[in-house]
Amino acid sequence: MRVTRGLLACVAVASVLATAACTDDSPDDPTPPTPSPSSTAPPDKLVFGVVGPRDVQRAFRATVDAWNLDPDSTDVTIESWPTQAAMRADIEGGAAVPDIFMSSRSDLSWLLENGYTQPVDELLDERGVEFGDTYSRDALQALSTDDHLQCMPYGVTPKVIYYNKRLVNFDRMRNRGLDAPDEEATSWSFDQFTAAAEFASRPARGSKGVHIAPTIDGLSPFILSGGGTVFDEADPPTSLAFSSDSSKDALERTLELLRNPQVTLDESQLDQAAALRWFLRGKLGMIAGDRSLTPILRQKNNLDFDVMPMPKLDGAATVGDVTALCMSAQTASPAIAADFIVHEVSSDWVGLVASTGYLQPANVEVALADDFLQPGRRPEHATFFNSSVRSMVEPPLIDTMPELEETVAPSLEQMVYGVGVLDLDAITTQIDDESKPVLDPESAADAPSPSESPSE
């Protein structure tokens, strides 16, 4: 006899509440997952690798408990990691790849190059998963290569602007004749964003208006919104494209605000505390972030915050990632693993994980439901997370983004924090040149050094 779905849901919710009530705040110690058996017989168990903070891990444990209540199901055990980087490090260190595991699109190239996964589209299609009706086409395309869906979309992370409502008060701005979005606005201009940053900067109270990280990820929404391009090619890129005319134009408009020390956190302030800490203290008007920032901000009871989409220079644009459930190429039973993925991506269980506040679901049905929108809780305008998905641009599938960010970091910081007159042509050309050995090492190795004269 199969256990009813309603009973499973009750047990799952009870499990989350009971676990959350525990007083032990220490993170779970991950144990290396057990390799799948090589025989074709049904496995004794499957391993599910999950990533995230404790509340997210507890919710996933509840979904697994619900699955395991069914006596006809193969038992699933959980291995957990606090971050994607931690899971990847363990796998690179020799730990077995879990049968089903969470991953981000940013690691998809690494997964494919190492043969860690197998496509899931045919297995899930056989099980009636409604891709077209429940998931955005962009999320599906982001996880597709070689005409196959490599992993199943689970979450999305469009970047938005979080703002402190006491420092950025649109009603007061409008009453003073300042340019501010009205109550019905679903977007705002860069000029309105600038006005909000200036309004929130109050030297007497020691507050600043805005912080945007001087990184590729931090500046990309503004470059894209202004009609520029971040990379020279989509697949695969050989260089950053900060020095292109369209990108320079977008950067020039953006840097007029970001280089203003009267409204932005300077390096000395960031040495004292990270931008998030300034925001939590109520001393920073605006900061960029995705949905995972929400539960952290909610911990400050006296912090009244809301969200707006990324501001428009010309068109709507933001950046983000897609998280997914992937299937190991070595799992002993792809069929059972696919059954489990279907269980995990059902609206009930995605809703349970979304209710922790960290996850923005790729499942459109759940994204529009109260489990995610959480009416009555901050932020009031959670719908802007959903609308931002439509303008989200994912970076190319490259496995060197951390190295690329590290390589160009000094030049980007110089561009944003440098004093004096900015030579934008020179600094953007320098940034693009620095990116080439990372993105296209073969061509960079063949290029003559600056001291060499080209041969006649």
XYZ file of C-alpha atoms in Angstrom:
456
model
C 0.000 0.000 0.000
C 1.379 3.415 -0.981
C 1.373 6.224 1.551
C -0.949 9.051 0.540
C 0.447 12.382 -0.606
C -1.444 14.263 2.093
C 0.069 12.166 4.859
C 3.521 12.645 3.378
C 3.025 16.399 3.335
C 1.953 16.462 6.980
C 4.931 14.378 8.053
C 7.307 16.539 6.007
C 6.091 19.799 7.521
C 6.180 18.320 11.011
C 9.747 17.195 10.391
C 10.847 20.701 9.391
C 9.216 22.253 12.469
C 10.665 19.666 14.810
C 14.156 19.998 13.415
C 14.033 23.791 13.431
C 13.194 23.671 17.138
C 16.466 21.912 17.996
C 18.938 23.965 20.001
C 22.076 22.552 18.350
C 23.167 25.257 15.892
C 26.284 23.469 14.689
C 26.213 22.562 10.991
C 25.868 18.945 9.995
C 29.184 17.233 9.344
C 29.005 15.920 5.799
C 29.996 12.302 5.305
C 31.426 11.281 1.930
C 28.600 9.715 -0.096
C 28.667 5.988 -0.686
C 29.523 5.035 -4.279
C 26.647 3.488 -6.193
C 26.899 -0.258 -6.788
C 27.892 -1.366 -10.249
C 25.284 -4.108 -10.597
C 22.017 -3.624 -12.426
C 19.934 -4.714 -9.419
C 17.903 -1.963 -7.715
C 20.177 -0.149 -5.271
C 19.645 -0.389 -1.541
C 19.720 3.386 -1.337
C 20.360 6.544 -3.303
C 22.339 9.559 -2.125
C 20.928 13.073 -2.522
C 23.485 15.891 -2.353
C 22.045 19.199 -1.165
C 23.606 22.626 -0.775
C 22.512 25.518 1.389
C 22.143 26.910 4.903
C 20.742 24.818 7.727
C 17.107 25.828 7.184
C 17.293 24.747 3.553
C 18.958 21.475 4.489
C 16.221 20.795 7.056
C 13.535 21.374 4.457
C 15.227 18.996 2.047
C 15.489 16.400 4.800
C 11.737 16.680 5.249
C 11.130 16.052 1.551
C 13.388 13.022 1.710
C 11.624 11.767 4.839
C 8.362 11.959 2.913
C 9.829 9.904 0.081
C 11.225 7.318 2.482
C 7.830 6.812 4.156
C 6.680 4.991 1.037
C 7.592 1.322 1.643
C 7.861 0.730 -2.107
C 10.526 3.409 -2.572
C 14.273 2.936 -2.516
C 15.626 4.729 0.545
C 17.344 8.051 -0.040
C 19.991 9.465 2.275
C 21.212 13.063 2.310
C 24.722 14.416 2.108
C 24.853 18.174 2.710
C 27.267 21.013 2.090
C 26.940 24.664 3.121
C 28.009 25.943 -0.290
C 28.346 24.810 -3.868
C 32.101 25.395 -3.644
C 32.360 23.018 -0.679
C 30.573 20.223 -2.548
C 32.708 20.750 -5.624
C 35.894 20.675 -3.551
C 34.898 17.337 -2.016
C 34.147 15.820 -5.422
C 37.403 17.125 -6.851
C 39.103 15.615 -3.819
C 37.796 12.149 -4.674
C 34.395 11.930 -2.973
C 31.773 10.026 -4.936
C 29.267 12.071 -6.909
C 25.821 11.722 -5.253
C 23.161 9.936 -7.312
C 21.117 13.142 -7.425
C 22.634 16.454 -6.416
C 22.104 20.184 -6.460
C 24.308 22.274 -8.675
C 24.393 25.719 -10.199
C 24.606 26.465 -13.882
C 27.950 28.121 -13.234
C 29.387 24.634 -12.595
C 27.701 22.966 -15.572
C 30.790 23.212 -17.776
C 32.879 21.511 -15.079
C 30.277 18.765 -14.641
C 30.107 18.044 -18.364
C 33.849 18.144 -18.924
C 34.367 15.555 -16.191
C 31.453 13.345 -17.234
C 29.781 13.623 -13.846
C 26.195 13.904 -15.112
C 23.774 12.413 -17.581
C 20.887 14.183 -19.377
C 17.528 14.100 -17.649
C 15.094 15.290 -20.329
C 13.975 11.929 -21.723
C 13.656 10.276 -18.309
C 11.604 13.159 -16.927
C 9.496 13.471 -20.064
C 8.579 9.786 -19.724
C 7.348 10.615 -16.218
C 5.082 13.425 -17.370
C 7.046 16.429 -16.168
C 5.449 19.502 -17.756
C 8.484 21.500 -18.834
C 6.757 24.086 -21.012
C 3.894 24.965 -18.669
C 5.783 25.040 -15.387
C 9.265 26.336 -16.225
C 10.443 29.350 -18.161
C 12.042 28.657 -21.497
C 15.119 30.624 -20.426
C 15.682 28.403 -17.377
C 15.425 25.274 -19.509
C 17.746 26.650 -22.167
C 20.271 27.703 -19.532
C 20.705 24.063 -18.505
C 20.623 22.587 -21.992
C 23.559 21.616 -24.182
C 23.868 19.261 -27.154
C 20.075 19.318 -27.593
C 19.504 17.769 -24.162
C 18.412 19.085 -20.779
C 21.430 18.254 -18.639
C 19.911 19.046 -15.238
C 16.418 19.926 -14.016
C 15.825 23.611 -13.124
C 15.118 24.088 -9.435
C 15.886 27.684 -8.467
C 16.737 31.031 -10.041
C 18.735 33.930 -8.627
C 18.055 37.226 -10.434
C 19.810 40.153 -8.829
C 17.588 42.966 -7.500
C 18.106 46.078 -5.382
C 17.370 45.826 -1.656
C 16.704 49.192 -0.038
C 16.278 50.498 3.488
C 12.832 52.122 3.586
C 13.841 54.584 6.305
C 16.729 55.919 4.231
C 15.108 55.559 0.821
C 11.600 56.892 1.366
C 9.893 57.348 -1.992
C 6.924 59.238 -0.510
C 9.185 61.821 1.104
C 11.228 62.100 -2.075
C 8.145 62.854 -4.154
C 6.912 65.371 -1.568
C 10.221 67.209 -1.974
C 9.840 67.244 -5.742
C 12.507 64.614 -6.312
C 12.300 62.025 -9.072
C 11.080 58.816 -7.437
C 8.989 55.832 -8.601
C 5.331 55.953 -7.617
C 3.471 53.277 -5.680
C 2.386 51.436 -8.827
C 5.800 51.470 -10.500
C 7.191 48.122 -11.627
C 10.560 49.554 -12.690
C 12.717 52.608 -12.176
C 15.245 54.599 -14.139
C 18.906 55.030 -13.361
C 18.205 58.712 -12.692
C 15.659 57.696 -10.026
C 18.199 55.233 -8.613
C 20.764 58.037 -8.428
C 18.268 60.357 -6.729
C 17.501 57.637 -4.161
C 21.208 57.134 -3.450
C 21.700 60.858 -2.928
C 18.615 61.091 -0.718
C 19.828 58.232 1.496
C 23.287 59.770 1.962
C 23.176 61.658 5.247
C 26.599 62.720 6.521
C 25.194 63.785 9.896
C 23.946 60.241 10.477
C 26.928 58.556 8.853
C 24.860 56.861 6.162
C 25.718 56.285 2.523
C 23.319 55.781 -0.365
C 24.456 52.712 -2.274
C 27.068 50.033 -2.720
C 27.618 48.111 -5.960
C 30.451 45.611 -5.897
C 33.297 46.506 -8.315
C 33.187 43.078 -9.939
C 32.157 41.649 -13.294
C 28.996 40.321 -11.677
C 28.286 43.615 -9.909
C 28.728 45.842 -12.963
C 27.173 43.528 -15.562
C 23.516 44.578 -14.992
C 24.412 48.203 -15.713
C 26.469 47.367 -18.797
C 23.666 45.216 -20.178
C 20.952 47.721 -19.310
C 22.890 50.434 -21.124
C 23.087 48.373 -24.312
C 26.609 47.069 -23.763
C 28.047 43.568 -23.773
C 30.077 41.959 -21.024
C 31.832 39.318 -23.162
C 32.992 39.500 -26.779
C 31.299 36.235 -27.730
C 28.578 34.179 -26.110
C 30.020 30.698 -26.647
C 32.849 30.575 -25.886
C 34.072 34.079 -25.055
C 37.692 35.011 -25.698
C 37.705 38.322 -23.861
C 35.673 40.728 -21.797
C 34.139 43.535 -23.860
C 34.305 46.465 -21.420
C 36.169 48.572 -24.006
C 33.493 48.284 -26.691
C 31.792 51.591 -27.451
C 28.405 50.480 -26.113
C 29.872 49.078 -22.900
C 32.002 52.151 -22.281
C 28.965 54.372 -22.735
C 27.009 52.346 -20.158
C 29.962 52.349 -17.761
C 30.497 56.083 -18.095
C 26.902 56.741 -17.061
C 27.090 54.225 -14.204
C 30.448 55.352 -12.844
C 29.250 58.927 -12.495
C 27.308 57.603 -9.511
C 29.588 54.809 -8.307
C 32.692 57.031 -8.214
C 30.939 59.667 -6.098
C 32.377 59.200 -2.575
C 29.564 61.298 -1.106
C 26.980 58.586 -1.808
C 28.925 55.306 -2.025
C 30.942 53.356 0.497
C 34.646 54.000 0.018
C 37.484 51.531 0.473
C 38.252 52.644 4.014
C 34.651 52.034 5.071
C 34.632 48.643 3.391
C 37.834 47.804 5.256
C 35.950 48.462 8.483
C 32.970 46.269 7.556
C 31.463 44.561 4.521
C 28.672 46.330 2.648
C 26.090 43.874 3.994
C 27.104 44.767 7.543
C 26.590 48.471 6.771
C 23.140 47.667 5.416
C 22.228 45.584 8.467
C 23.295 48.462 10.705
C 20.894 50.781 8.876
C 23.766 52.871 7.509
C 23.441 51.985 3.810
C 20.497 52.859 1.625
C 20.760 50.246 -1.138
C 22.585 47.038 -1.932
C 22.264 44.478 -4.718
C 21.432 40.861 -3.948
C 19.247 37.861 -4.784
C 16.493 36.106 -2.820
C 18.947 34.300 -0.525
C 19.648 37.632 1.181
C 16.064 37.916 2.456
C 16.257 35.613 5.532
C 19.503 37.282 6.614
C 17.887 40.724 6.558
C 14.769 39.444 8.310
C 16.872 38.590 11.350
C 17.157 42.331 12.064
C 13.742 43.121 13.499
C 14.223 46.880 13.264
C 15.379 46.826 9.623
C 12.523 47.878 7.345
C 13.503 46.865 3.826
C 11.958 46.227 0.442
C 13.156 45.415 -3.082
C 13.101 47.029 -6.507
C 14.298 45.624 -9.843
C 17.742 46.658 -11.044
C 17.472 50.222 -12.397
C 17.228 50.882 -16.128
C 19.791 52.866 -18.031
C 17.997 51.995 -21.270
C 16.354 48.566 -21.059
C 15.564 46.126 -18.259
C 18.486 43.833 -17.446
C 19.898 41.872 -14.562
C 22.164 38.888 -14.027
C 21.772 35.684 -12.082
C 22.179 31.946 -12.025
C 19.985 28.869 -12.293
C 20.270 26.096 -9.724
C 19.303 22.572 -10.671
C 18.963 18.949 -9.698
C 21.438 16.808 -11.617
C 21.750 13.046 -12.008
C 25.071 11.271 -11.634
C 26.355 9.442 -14.702
C 27.268 6.573 -12.361
C 23.989 6.125 -10.505
C 23.001 2.467 -10.304
C 19.401 3.180 -11.267
C 18.683 6.201 -13.490
C 14.997 5.248 -13.437
C 14.727 5.444 -9.647
C 16.853 8.585 -9.599
C 14.463 10.148 -12.126
C 11.488 9.138 -9.959
C 13.112 10.918 -7.041
C 13.762 14.071 -9.075
C 10.082 14.109 -10.063
C 9.222 13.869 -6.363
C 11.556 16.734 -5.462
C 10.371 19.128 -8.187
C 6.676 18.681 -7.412
C 4.995 21.883 -6.277
C 4.380 20.644 -2.731
C 8.012 19.922 -1.983
C 9.469 22.899 -3.838
C 6.997 25.031 -1.887
C 8.257 23.563 1.371
C 11.856 24.496 0.521
C 10.789 27.926 -0.786
C 9.024 28.628 2.512
C 12.445 28.876 4.205
C 12.828 32.208 2.387
C 16.144 31.438 0.698
C 14.969 29.806 -2.516
C 13.407 31.533 -5.505
C 11.827 28.569 -7.314
C 12.198 27.955 -11.024
C 8.781 26.309 -10.824
C 6.508 29.161 -11.951
C 3.485 27.791 -10.087
C 5.343 27.885 -6.773
C 6.965 31.249 -7.541
C 3.483 32.780 -7.770
C 2.221 31.099 -4.601
C 2.310 32.203 -0.973
C 5.085 29.744 -0.074
C 7.436 32.028 -1.992
C 5.753 35.443 -1.987
C 5.030 35.197 1.766
C 2.537 38.090 2.014
C 2.787 40.035 5.226
C 6.540 39.510 5.490
C 9.390 41.626 4.191
C 10.024 42.384 1.408
C 6.591 43.706 0.510
C 7.217 43.628 -3.237
C 8.492 40.060 -3.576
C 6.829 39.944 -6.997
C 9.824 41.901 -8.314
C 11.929 38.769 -7.889
C 9.654 37.044 -10.393
C 9.464 39.907 -12.868
C 13.257 40.170 -12.812
C 13.598 36.625 -14.147
C 12.366 37.846 -17.537
C 15.328 40.193 -17.889
C 17.949 37.878 -16.344
C 21.068 37.191 -18.401
C 23.306 34.264 -17.481
C 27.038 34.448 -18.241
C 28.572 32.098 -20.811
C 29.264 28.520 -19.770
C 32.863 28.852 -18.661
C 34.616 27.199 -15.764
C 37.024 30.038 -15.062
C 34.773 32.767 -13.667
C 36.398 32.780 -10.202
C 39.848 33.059 -11.791
C 38.594 35.752 -14.182
C 37.086 37.822 -11.360
C 40.315 37.546 -9.381
C 42.464 38.516 -12.368
C 40.616 41.727 -13.226
C 39.708 42.688 -9.643
C 42.503 45.266 -9.150
C 41.634 47.051 -12.404
C 37.908 47.065 -11.629
C 38.577 48.471 -8.164
C 40.798 51.131 -9.697
C 38.013 52.004 -12.141
C 35.411 52.375 -9.379
C 37.456 53.657 -6.429
C 40.317 55.503 -8.126
C 40.635 59.226 -7.442
C 41.231 61.878 -10.030
C 40.254 61.936 -13.674
C 39.318 58.504 -15.014
C 40.801 57.437 -18.345
C 37.954 55.079 -19.222
C 39.440 54.088 -22.588
C 42.684 52.993 -20.995
C 41.234 51.161 -17.996
C 38.605 49.247 -19.981
C 41.199 48.203 -22.560
C 43.416 47.051 -19.701
C 40.553 45.021 -18.210
C 39.805 43.332 -21.536
C 43.495 42.548 -22.115
C 43.812 41.036 -18.636
C 40.857 38.754 -19.325
C 42.281 37.186 -22.479
C 44.854 34.819 -20.899
C 42.064 33.434 -18.695
C 39.365 33.109 -21.338
C 41.524 32.239 -24.340
C 44.930 31.101 -23.073
C 46.069 29.567 -26.374
C 45.583 32.758 -28.352
C 47.061 34.840 -25.557
C 50.171 32.627 -25.529
C 50.636 33.122 -29.277
C 50.215 36.912 -29.122
C 53.413 39.024 -29.132
C 54.358 40.643 -25.844
C 54.052 44.438 -25.607
C 57.841 44.761 -25.885
C 57.997 42.765 -29.094
C 57.654 44.372 -32.495
C 55.325 42.560 -34.886
C 57.230 40.766 -37.609
C 57.159 42.312 -41.068
